Amino acid sequence: DILMTQSPLSLAVTPGESASISCRSSRSLLHSNGHYYLDWYLQKPGQSPQLLIYLGSNRASGVPDRFSGSGSGTDFTLTISRVEADDVGIYYCMQGLHTPPEYTFGQGTELEIK
Amino acid sequence: EVQLLQSGAEVKKPGESLTISCQVSGYTFSNFWISWVRRMPGKGLEWMGRIDPSDSYTSYSSSFQGHVTFLIDKSINTAFLHLNSLEASDTAIYYCARQNKVAPINYLYMDVWGNGTTVTVSS
């Protein structure tokens, strides 16, 4: 089975600074169509998860441009610039290439504000 | 507005069964797959599987195959998650999520999520 590994598992960021979360997969997430099958989700405290990024680097509707996704092959990064208090929560990467029947989430990275 | 409204919290005993509902509104139900995702206490998200409301075709994660069943009632725009022979380890929050599609590559991503249903299994 494919394994998704996130790092760090937690980080504390000062408002206004940037934060980066790494996601590494055990197999390449490059589809033959040239796209990377990797999403990023955020689950804020007490809320349902929400989509941030799909296909590695495409921001979902309504997501601020402070959030950006990048990467290739097996290594991906979510970058949050100018972190705000409202960005706290658990960030998950998820691969959608090696299906059926599996979509696989990373362990999650908890972001808190200093 | 697209919404997925899930049924309320449940408390069950081991061995019992349970059905959670996810009623959608604001879009054509049959046009989008529904996925189910679990979050156990203190753990991360786990994809359980998905169902196509147009024909009830299902795809289950190997981790949940045989323990859960996905169902559809198109007449009331509702998807259901049925869990049988509950165990304490089924204690979790269960989410439904709509899978939107990126054309023309048919990439599916979960763009709208339900409000979650908390299930507690305890004797």
PDB file of C-alpha atoms in Angstrom:
ATOM      1  CA  ASP A   1       0.000   0.000   0.000  1.00  0.00           C
ATOM      2  CA  ILE A   2       1.098   3.541  -0.649  1.00  0.00           C
ATOM      3  CA  LEU A   3       2.336   5.470   2.372  1.00  0.00           C
ATOM      4  CA  MET A   4       1.955   9.212   2.867  1.00  0.00           C
ATOM      5  CA  THR A   5       4.344  10.811   5.353  1.00  0.00           C
ATOM      6  CA  GLN A   6       3.962  14.379   6.527  1.00  0.00           C
ATOM      7  CA  SER A   7       6.474  16.507   8.364  1.00  0.00           C
ATOM      8  CA  PRO A   8       6.533  18.121  10.751  1.00  0.00           C
ATOM      9  CA  LEU A   9       3.653  16.630  12.699  1.00  0.00           C
ATOM     10  CA  SER A  10       3.207  19.913  14.515  1.00  0.00           C
ATOM     11  CA  LEU A  11       4.445  23.438  14.148  1.00  0.00           C
ATOM     12  CA  ALA A  12       3.934  26.747  15.862  1.00  0.00           C
ATOM     13  CA  VAL A  13       4.064  29.883  13.764  1.00  0.00           C
ATOM     14  CA  THR A  14       4.081  33.569  14.601  1.00  0.00           C
ATOM     15  CA  PRO A  15       1.303  35.497  12.849  1.00  0.00           C
ATOM     16  CA  GLY A  16       2.587  37.089   9.681  1.00  0.00           C
ATOM     17  CA  GLU A  17       5.323  34.535   9.156  1.00  0.00           C
ATOM     18  CA  SER A  18       5.306  31.664   6.654  1.00  0.00           C
ATOM     19  CA  ALA A  19       4.811  27.964   7.275  1.00  0.00           C
ATOM     20  CA  SER A  20       5.670  24.957   5.151  1.00  0.00           C
ATOM     21  CA  ILE A  21       4.385  21.422   5.456  1.00  0.00           C
ATOM     22  CA  SER A  22       6.009  18.551   3.635  1.00  0.00           C
ATOM     23  CA  CYS A  23       4.256  15.474   2.290  1.00  0.00           C
ATOM     24  CA  ARG A  24       6.171  12.533   0.915  1.00  0.00           C
ATOM     25  CA  SER A  25       4.578   9.545  -0.817  1.00  0.00           C
ATOM     26  CA  SER A  26       6.086   6.099  -1.150  1.00  0.00           C
ATOM     27  CA  ARG A  27       5.280   6.082  -4.858  1.00  0.00           C
ATOM     28  CA  SER A  28       5.215   8.770  -7.509  1.00  0.00           C
ATOM     29  CA  LEU A  29       1.933  10.657  -7.759  1.00  0.00           C
ATOM     30  CA  LEU A  30       2.455  11.650 -11.379  1.00  0.00           C
ATOM     31  CA  HIS A  31      -0.376  10.452 -13.580  1.00  0.00           C
ATOM     32  CA  SER A  32       0.220   9.683 -17.244  1.00  0.00           C
ATOM     33  CA  ASN A  33      -1.824  12.802 -18.026  1.00  0.00           C
ATOM     34  CA  GLY A  34       0.925  14.963 -16.528  1.00  0.00           C
ATOM     35  CA  HIS A  35      -0.923  15.936 -13.350  1.00  0.00           C
ATOM     36  CA  TYR A  36       0.002  15.163  -9.756  1.00  0.00           C
ATOM     37  CA  TYR A  37      -2.816  13.450  -7.892  1.00  0.00           C
ATOM     38  CA  LEU A  38      -2.313  15.126  -4.544  1.00  0.00           C
ATOM     39  CA  ASP A  39      -4.751  17.196  -2.473  1.00  0.00           C
ATOM     40  CA  TRP A  40      -4.388  19.238   0.680  1.00  0.00           C
ATOM     41  CA  TYR A  41      -7.153  19.541   3.260  1.00  0.00           C
ATOM     42  CA  LEU A  42      -7.482  21.564   6.438  1.00  0.00           C
ATOM     43  CA  GLN A  43      -9.568  20.572   9.423  1.00  0.00           C
ATOM     44  CA  LYS A  44     -10.070  23.502  11.728  1.00  0.00           C
ATOM     45  CA  PRO A  45     -10.952  22.792  15.375  1.00  0.00           C
ATOM     46  CA  GLY A  46     -14.554  21.634  15.683  1.00  0.00           C
ATOM     47  CA  GLN A  47     -15.169  21.808  11.948  1.00  0.00           C
ATOM     48  CA  SER A  48     -15.348  19.437   9.021  1.00  0.00           C
ATOM     49  CA  PRO A  49     -12.346  19.153   6.714  1.00  0.00           C
ATOM     50  CA  GLN A  50     -12.142  21.617   3.852  1.00  0.00           C
ATOM     51  CA  LEU A  51     -10.344  21.389   0.546  1.00  0.00           C
ATOM     52  CA  LEU A  52      -7.410  23.742   0.062  1.00  0.00           C
ATOM     53  CA  ILE A  53      -5.454  22.442  -2.922  1.00  0.00           C
ATOM     54  CA  TYR A  54      -6.157  19.819  -5.579  1.00  0.00           C
ATOM     55  CA  LEU A  55      -3.939  18.320  -8.272  1.00  0.00           C
ATOM     56  CA  GLY A  56      -0.899  19.379  -6.318  1.00  0.00           C
ATOM     57  CA  SER A  57      -1.073  23.111  -6.928  1.00  0.00           C
ATOM     58  CA  ASN A  58      -4.614  24.249  -7.765  1.00  0.00           C
ATOM     59  CA  ARG A  59      -6.304  26.325  -5.094  1.00  0.00           C
ATOM     60  CA  ALA A  60      -9.896  25.404  -4.380  1.00  0.00           C
ATOM     61  CA  SER A  61     -12.615  27.981  -4.780  1.00  0.00           C
ATOM     62  CA  GLY A  62     -12.495  30.614  -2.061  1.00  0.00           C
ATOM     63  CA  VAL A  63      -9.081  29.634  -0.726  1.00  0.00           C
ATOM     64  CA  PRO A  64      -6.839  32.660  -0.171  1.00  0.00           C
ATOM     65  CA  ASP A  65      -3.749  32.965  -2.341  1.00  0.00           C
ATOM     66  CA  ARG A  66      -1.666  32.804   0.827  1.00  0.00           C
ATOM     67  CA  PHE A  67      -1.993  29.036   0.403  1.00  0.00           C
ATOM     68  CA  SER A  68       0.073  27.397  -2.307  1.00  0.00           C
ATOM     69  CA  GLY A  69       0.921  23.845  -3.230  1.00  0.00           C
ATOM     70  CA  SER A  70       4.005  22.665  -5.034  1.00  0.00           C
ATOM     71  CA  GLY A  71       6.063  19.592  -5.653  1.00  0.00           C
ATOM     72  CA  SER A  72       6.648  16.713  -7.993  1.00  0.00           C
ATOM     73  CA  GLY A  73       7.162  12.994  -8.053  1.00  0.00           C
ATOM     74  CA  THR A  74       6.955  11.901  -4.444  1.00  0.00           C
ATOM     75  CA  ASP A  75       7.655  15.182  -2.634  1.00  0.00           C
ATOM     76  CA  PHE A  76       5.100  17.915  -2.110  1.00  0.00           C
ATOM     77  CA  THR A  77       4.836  21.066  -0.035  1.00  0.00           C
ATOM     78  CA  LEU A  78       2.022  23.205   1.251  1.00  0.00           C
ATOM     79  CA  THR A  79       3.156  26.746   1.942  1.00  0.00           C
ATOM     80  CA  ILE A  80       1.152  29.221   3.948  1.00  0.00           C
ATOM     81  CA  SER A  81       2.408  32.758   3.689  1.00  0.00           C
ATOM     82  CA  ARG A  82       1.483  35.457   6.192  1.00  0.00           C
ATOM     83  CA  VAL A  83      -0.043  32.993   8.648  1.00  0.00           C
ATOM     84  CA  GLU A  84      -3.183  34.196  10.396  1.00  0.00           C
ATOM     85  CA  ALA A  85      -4.843  33.048  13.615  1.00  0.00           C
ATOM     86  CA  ASP A  86      -7.671  31.512  11.572  1.00  0.00           C
ATOM     87  CA  ASP A  87      -5.209  29.108   9.894  1.00  0.00           C
ATOM     88  CA  VAL A  88      -4.941  26.900  12.989  1.00  0.00           C
ATOM     89  CA  GLY A  89      -5.943  23.298  12.558  1.00  0.00           C
ATOM     90  CA  ILE A  90      -4.712  20.028  11.152  1.00  0.00           C
ATOM     91  CA  TYR A  91      -3.452  19.924   7.590  1.00  0.00           C
ATOM     92  CA  TYR A  92      -3.631  16.675   5.621  1.00  0.00           C
ATOM     93  CA  CYS A  93      -2.229  15.687   2.288  1.00  0.00           C
ATOM     94  CA  MET A  94      -4.045  12.957   0.385  1.00  0.00           C
ATOM     95  CA  GLN A  95      -3.089  10.975  -2.671  1.00  0.00           C
ATOM     96  CA  GLY A  96      -5.692  10.009  -5.244  1.00  0.00           C
ATOM     97  CA  LEU A  97      -3.621   8.235  -7.875  1.00  0.00           C
ATOM     98  CA  HIS A  98      -3.238   4.690  -6.691  1.00  0.00           C
ATOM     99  CA  THR A  99      -6.894   3.710  -6.742  1.00  0.00           C
ATOM    100  CA  PRO A 100      -9.147   1.794  -6.651  1.00  0.00           C
ATOM    101  CA  PRO A 101      -9.916   1.448  -3.998  1.00  0.00           C
ATOM    102  CA  GLU A 102      -7.633   3.620  -1.932  1.00  0.00           C
ATOM    103  CA  TYR A 103      -7.281   7.261  -1.254  1.00  0.00           C
ATOM    104  CA  THR A 104      -4.610   7.706   1.378  1.00  0.00           C
ATOM    105  CA  PHE A 105      -4.200  10.571   3.803  1.00  0.00           C
ATOM    106  CA  GLY A 106      -1.025  11.650   5.513  1.00  0.00           C
ATOM    107  CA  GLN A 107      -0.954  11.575   9.318  1.00  0.00           C
ATOM    108  CA  GLY A 108      -1.774  15.252   9.547  1.00  0.00           C
ATOM    109  CA  THR A 109       0.214  18.295  10.650  1.00  0.00           C
ATOM    110  CA  GLU A 110      -1.128  20.415  13.448  1.00  0.00           C
ATOM    111  CA  LEU A 111      -0.516  24.113  13.069  1.00  0.00           C
ATOM    112  CA  GLU A 112      -0.800  26.407  16.054  1.00  0.00           C
ATOM    113  CA  ILE A 113      -0.151  30.069  16.536  1.00  0.00           C
ATOM    114  CA  LYS A 114       2.612  31.299  18.820  1.00  0.00           C
TER     115      LYS A 114
ATOM    116  CA  GLU B   1     -25.736  26.701  -1.819  1.00  0.00           C
ATOM    117  CA  VAL B   2     -24.352  23.194  -1.863  1.00  0.00           C
ATOM    118  CA  GLN B   3     -24.893  21.469   1.494  1.00  0.00           C
ATOM    119  CA  LEU B   4     -24.479  17.994   2.905  1.00  0.00           C
ATOM    120  CA  LEU B   5     -26.463  17.561   6.106  1.00  0.00           C
ATOM    121  CA  GLN B   6     -25.694  14.527   8.215  1.00  0.00           C
ATOM    122  CA  SER B   7     -27.784  12.862  10.866  1.00  0.00           C
ATOM    123  CA  GLY B   8     -27.163  13.485  14.524  1.00  0.00           C
ATOM    124  CA  ALA B   9     -24.871  11.908  17.070  1.00  0.00           C
ATOM    125  CA  GLU B  10     -25.417   8.274  18.003  1.00  0.00           C
ATOM    126  CA  VAL B  11     -24.591   6.160  21.042  1.00  0.00           C
ATOM    127  CA  LYS B  12     -24.640   2.426  20.457  1.00  0.00           C
ATOM    128  CA  LYS B  13     -23.694  -0.779  22.223  1.00  0.00           C
ATOM    129  CA  PRO B  14     -21.192  -3.295  20.849  1.00  0.00           C
ATOM    130  CA  GLY B  15     -22.795  -5.686  18.410  1.00  0.00           C
ATOM    131  CA  GLU B  16     -25.507  -3.265  17.341  1.00  0.00           C
ATOM    132  CA  SER B  17     -25.744  -1.773  13.888  1.00  0.00           C
ATOM    133  CA  LEU B  18     -26.119   1.809  12.782  1.00  0.00           C
ATOM    134  CA  THR B  19     -27.092   3.830   9.717  1.00  0.00           C
ATOM    135  CA  ILE B  20     -25.915   7.400   9.210  1.00  0.00           C
ATOM    136  CA  SER B  21     -27.569   9.641   6.628  1.00  0.00           C
ATOM    137  CA  CYS B  22     -26.165  12.415   4.463  1.00  0.00           C
ATOM    138  CA  GLN B  23     -28.811  14.523   2.732  1.00  0.00           C
ATOM    139  CA  VAL B  24     -27.592  16.796  -0.019  1.00  0.00           C
ATOM    140  CA  SER B  25     -29.043  19.981  -1.433  1.00  0.00           C
ATOM    141  CA  GLY B  26     -28.064  22.672  -3.878  1.00  0.00           C
ATOM    142  CA  TYR B  27     -26.948  20.430  -6.721  1.00  0.00           C
ATOM    143  CA  THR B  28     -28.024  17.428  -8.783  1.00  0.00           C
ATOM    144  CA  PHE B  29     -27.452  14.477  -6.480  1.00  0.00           C
ATOM    145  CA  SER B  30     -26.810  11.924  -9.216  1.00  0.00           C
ATOM    146  CA  ASN B  31     -24.023  13.923 -10.827  1.00  0.00           C
ATOM    147  CA  PHE B  32     -21.419  13.593  -8.073  1.00  0.00           C
ATOM    148  CA  TRP B  33     -19.983  10.654  -6.188  1.00  0.00           C
ATOM    149  CA  ILE B  34     -20.215  10.644  -2.390  1.00  0.00           C
ATOM    150  CA  SER B  35     -17.225   9.571  -0.310  1.00  0.00           C
ATOM    151  CA  TRP B  36     -17.202   8.618   3.354  1.00  0.00           C
ATOM    152  CA  VAL B  37     -14.323   9.497   5.667  1.00  0.00           C
ATOM    153  CA  ARG B  38     -13.673   8.478   9.260  1.00  0.00           C
ATOM    154  CA  ARG B  39     -11.802  10.263  11.989  1.00  0.00           C
ATOM    155  CA  MET B  40     -11.187   8.265  15.130  1.00  0.00           C
ATOM    156  CA  PRO B  41     -10.456  10.096  18.400  1.00  0.00           C
ATOM    157  CA  GLY B  42      -6.949  11.505  18.349  1.00  0.00           C
ATOM    158  CA  LYS B  43      -6.287  10.082  14.891  1.00  0.00           C
ATOM    159  CA  GLY B  44      -6.204  11.353  11.331  1.00  0.00           C
ATOM    160  CA  LEU B  45      -8.595  11.068   8.435  1.00  0.00           C
ATOM    161  CA  GLU B  46      -9.267   7.725   6.735  1.00  0.00           C
ATOM    162  CA  TRP B  47     -11.071   7.300   3.444  1.00  0.00           C
ATOM    163  CA  MET B  48     -13.685   4.561   3.751  1.00  0.00           C
ATOM    164  CA  GLY B  49     -14.992   4.384   0.221  1.00  0.00           C
ATOM    165  CA  ARG B  50     -17.439   6.001  -2.164  1.00  0.00           C
ATOM    166  CA  ILE B  51     -20.700   5.503  -3.961  1.00  0.00           C
ATOM    167  CA  ASP B  52     -22.064   6.771  -7.259  1.00  0.00           C
ATOM    168  CA  PRO B  53     -25.608   8.018  -6.587  1.00  0.00           C
ATOM    169  CA  SER B  54     -26.578   7.552 -10.244  1.00  0.00           C
ATOM    170  CA  ASP B  55     -26.325   3.764 -10.118  1.00  0.00           C
ATOM    171  CA  SER B  56     -25.228   2.933  -6.545  1.00  0.00           C
ATOM    172  CA  TYR B  57     -21.885   1.594  -7.765  1.00  0.00           C
ATOM    173  CA  THR B  58     -19.586   1.348  -4.768  1.00  0.00           C
ATOM    174  CA  SER B  59     -15.867   1.229  -4.099  1.00  0.00           C
ATOM    175  CA  TYR B  60     -14.710   0.323  -0.614  1.00  0.00           C
ATOM    176  CA  SER B  61     -11.350   0.797   1.020  1.00  0.00           C
ATOM    177  CA  SER B  62      -9.826  -2.550   1.858  1.00  0.00           C
ATOM    178  CA  SER B  63      -9.723  -1.448   5.501  1.00  0.00           C
ATOM    179  CA  PHE B  64     -13.514  -1.192   5.651  1.00  0.00           C
ATOM    180  CA  GLN B  65     -14.699  -3.791   3.147  1.00  0.00           C
ATOM    181  CA  GLY B  66     -17.205  -6.124   4.722  1.00  0.00           C
ATOM    182  CA  HIS B  67     -17.867  -3.938   7.758  1.00  0.00           C
ATOM    183  CA  VAL B  68     -19.645  -1.039   6.078  1.00  0.00           C
ATOM    184  CA  THR B  69     -22.269  -0.638   3.369  1.00  0.00           C
ATOM    185  CA  PHE B  70     -23.044   2.466   1.347  1.00  0.00           C
ATOM    186  CA  LEU B  71     -26.589   3.056   0.142  1.00  0.00           C
ATOM    187  CA  ILE B  72     -28.479   5.662  -1.842  1.00  0.00           C
ATOM    188  CA  ASP B  73     -32.074   6.901  -1.877  1.00  0.00           C
ATOM    189  CA  LYS B  74     -32.367   9.174  -4.863  1.00  0.00           C
ATOM    190  CA  SER B  75     -35.951  10.096  -4.022  1.00  0.00           C
ATOM    191  CA  ILE B  76     -34.731  12.048  -0.998  1.00  0.00           C
ATOM    192  CA  ASN B  77     -31.243  13.000  -2.240  1.00  0.00           C
ATOM    193  CA  THR B  78     -29.652  11.034   0.564  1.00  0.00           C
ATOM    194  CA  ALA B  79     -26.651   8.788   0.954  1.00  0.00           C
ATOM    195  CA  PHE B  80     -26.361   6.337   3.825  1.00  0.00           C
ATOM    196  CA  LEU B  81     -23.503   4.678   5.660  1.00  0.00           C
ATOM    197  CA  HIS B  82     -24.436   1.443   7.373  1.00  0.00           C
ATOM    198  CA  LEU B  83     -22.117  -0.044   9.975  1.00  0.00           C
ATOM    199  CA  ASN B  84     -22.794  -3.537  11.272  1.00  0.00           C
ATOM    200  CA  SER B  85     -21.609  -5.408  14.342  1.00  0.00           C
ATOM    201  CA  LEU B  86     -20.315  -2.271  15.997  1.00  0.00           C
ATOM    202  CA  GLU B  87     -17.195  -2.395  18.136  1.00  0.00           C
ATOM    203  CA  ALA B  88     -15.661   0.154  20.439  1.00  0.00           C
ATOM    204  CA  SER B  89     -13.126   0.847  17.713  1.00  0.00           C
ATOM    205  CA  ASP B  90     -15.940   2.204  15.536  1.00  0.00           C
ATOM    206  CA  THR B  91     -16.157   5.190  17.862  1.00  0.00           C
ATOM    207  CA  ALA B  92     -15.371   8.088  15.555  1.00  0.00           C
ATOM    208  CA  ILE B  93     -16.698  11.022  13.603  1.00  0.00           C
ATOM    209  CA  TYR B  94     -17.935  10.029  10.168  1.00  0.00           C
ATOM    210  CA  TYR B  95     -18.066  12.508   7.306  1.00  0.00           C
ATOM    211  CA  CYS B  96     -19.670  12.367   3.910  1.00  0.00           C
ATOM    212  CA  ALA B  97     -18.145  14.456   1.165  1.00  0.00           C
ATOM    213  CA  ARG B  98     -19.072  15.297  -2.402  1.00  0.00           C
ATOM    214  CA  GLN B  99     -16.536  14.341  -5.017  1.00  0.00           C
ATOM    215  CA  ASN B 100     -16.273  16.961  -7.694  1.00  0.00           C
ATOM    216  CA  LYS B 101     -14.592  16.250 -10.989  1.00  0.00           C
ATOM    217  CA  VAL B 102     -11.912  18.028 -12.998  1.00  0.00           C
ATOM    218  CA  ALA B 103     -12.704  17.686 -16.676  1.00  0.00           C
ATOM    219  CA  PRO B 104     -11.469  16.303 -18.966  1.00  0.00           C
ATOM    220  CA  ILE B 105      -9.131  14.181 -16.858  1.00  0.00           C
ATOM    221  CA  ASN B 106     -11.937  13.045 -14.527  1.00  0.00           C
ATOM    222  CA  TYR B 107      -9.905  13.735 -11.430  1.00  0.00           C
ATOM    223  CA  LEU B 108     -12.079  13.528  -8.315  1.00  0.00           C
ATOM    224  CA  TYR B 109     -11.599  15.617  -5.216  1.00  0.00           C
ATOM    225  CA  MET B 110     -13.736  16.178  -2.118  1.00  0.00           C
ATOM    226  CA  ASP B 111     -14.930  19.745  -2.426  1.00  0.00           C
ATOM    227  CA  VAL B 112     -17.891  19.922  -0.027  1.00  0.00           C
ATOM    228  CA  TRP B 113     -18.110  18.058   3.258  1.00  0.00           C
ATOM    229  CA  GLY B 114     -20.946  17.154   5.568  1.00  0.00           C
ATOM    230  CA  ASN B 115     -21.114  18.390   9.131  1.00  0.00           C
ATOM    231  CA  GLY B 116     -20.008  15.047  10.540  1.00  0.00           C
ATOM    232  CA  THR B 117     -21.775  12.439  12.664  1.00  0.00           C
ATOM    233  CA  THR B 118     -20.276  11.455  15.995  1.00  0.00           C
ATOM    234  CA  VAL B 119     -20.668   7.784  16.820  1.00  0.00           C
ATOM    235  CA  THR B 120     -19.887   6.403  20.248  1.00  0.00           C
ATOM    236  CA  VAL B 121     -19.865   2.665  20.824  1.00  0.00           C
ATOM    237  CA  SER B 122     -19.786   1.688  24.469  1.00  0.00           C
ATOM    238  CA  SER B 123     -21.211  -1.001  26.680  1.00  0.00           C
TER     239      SER B 123
END
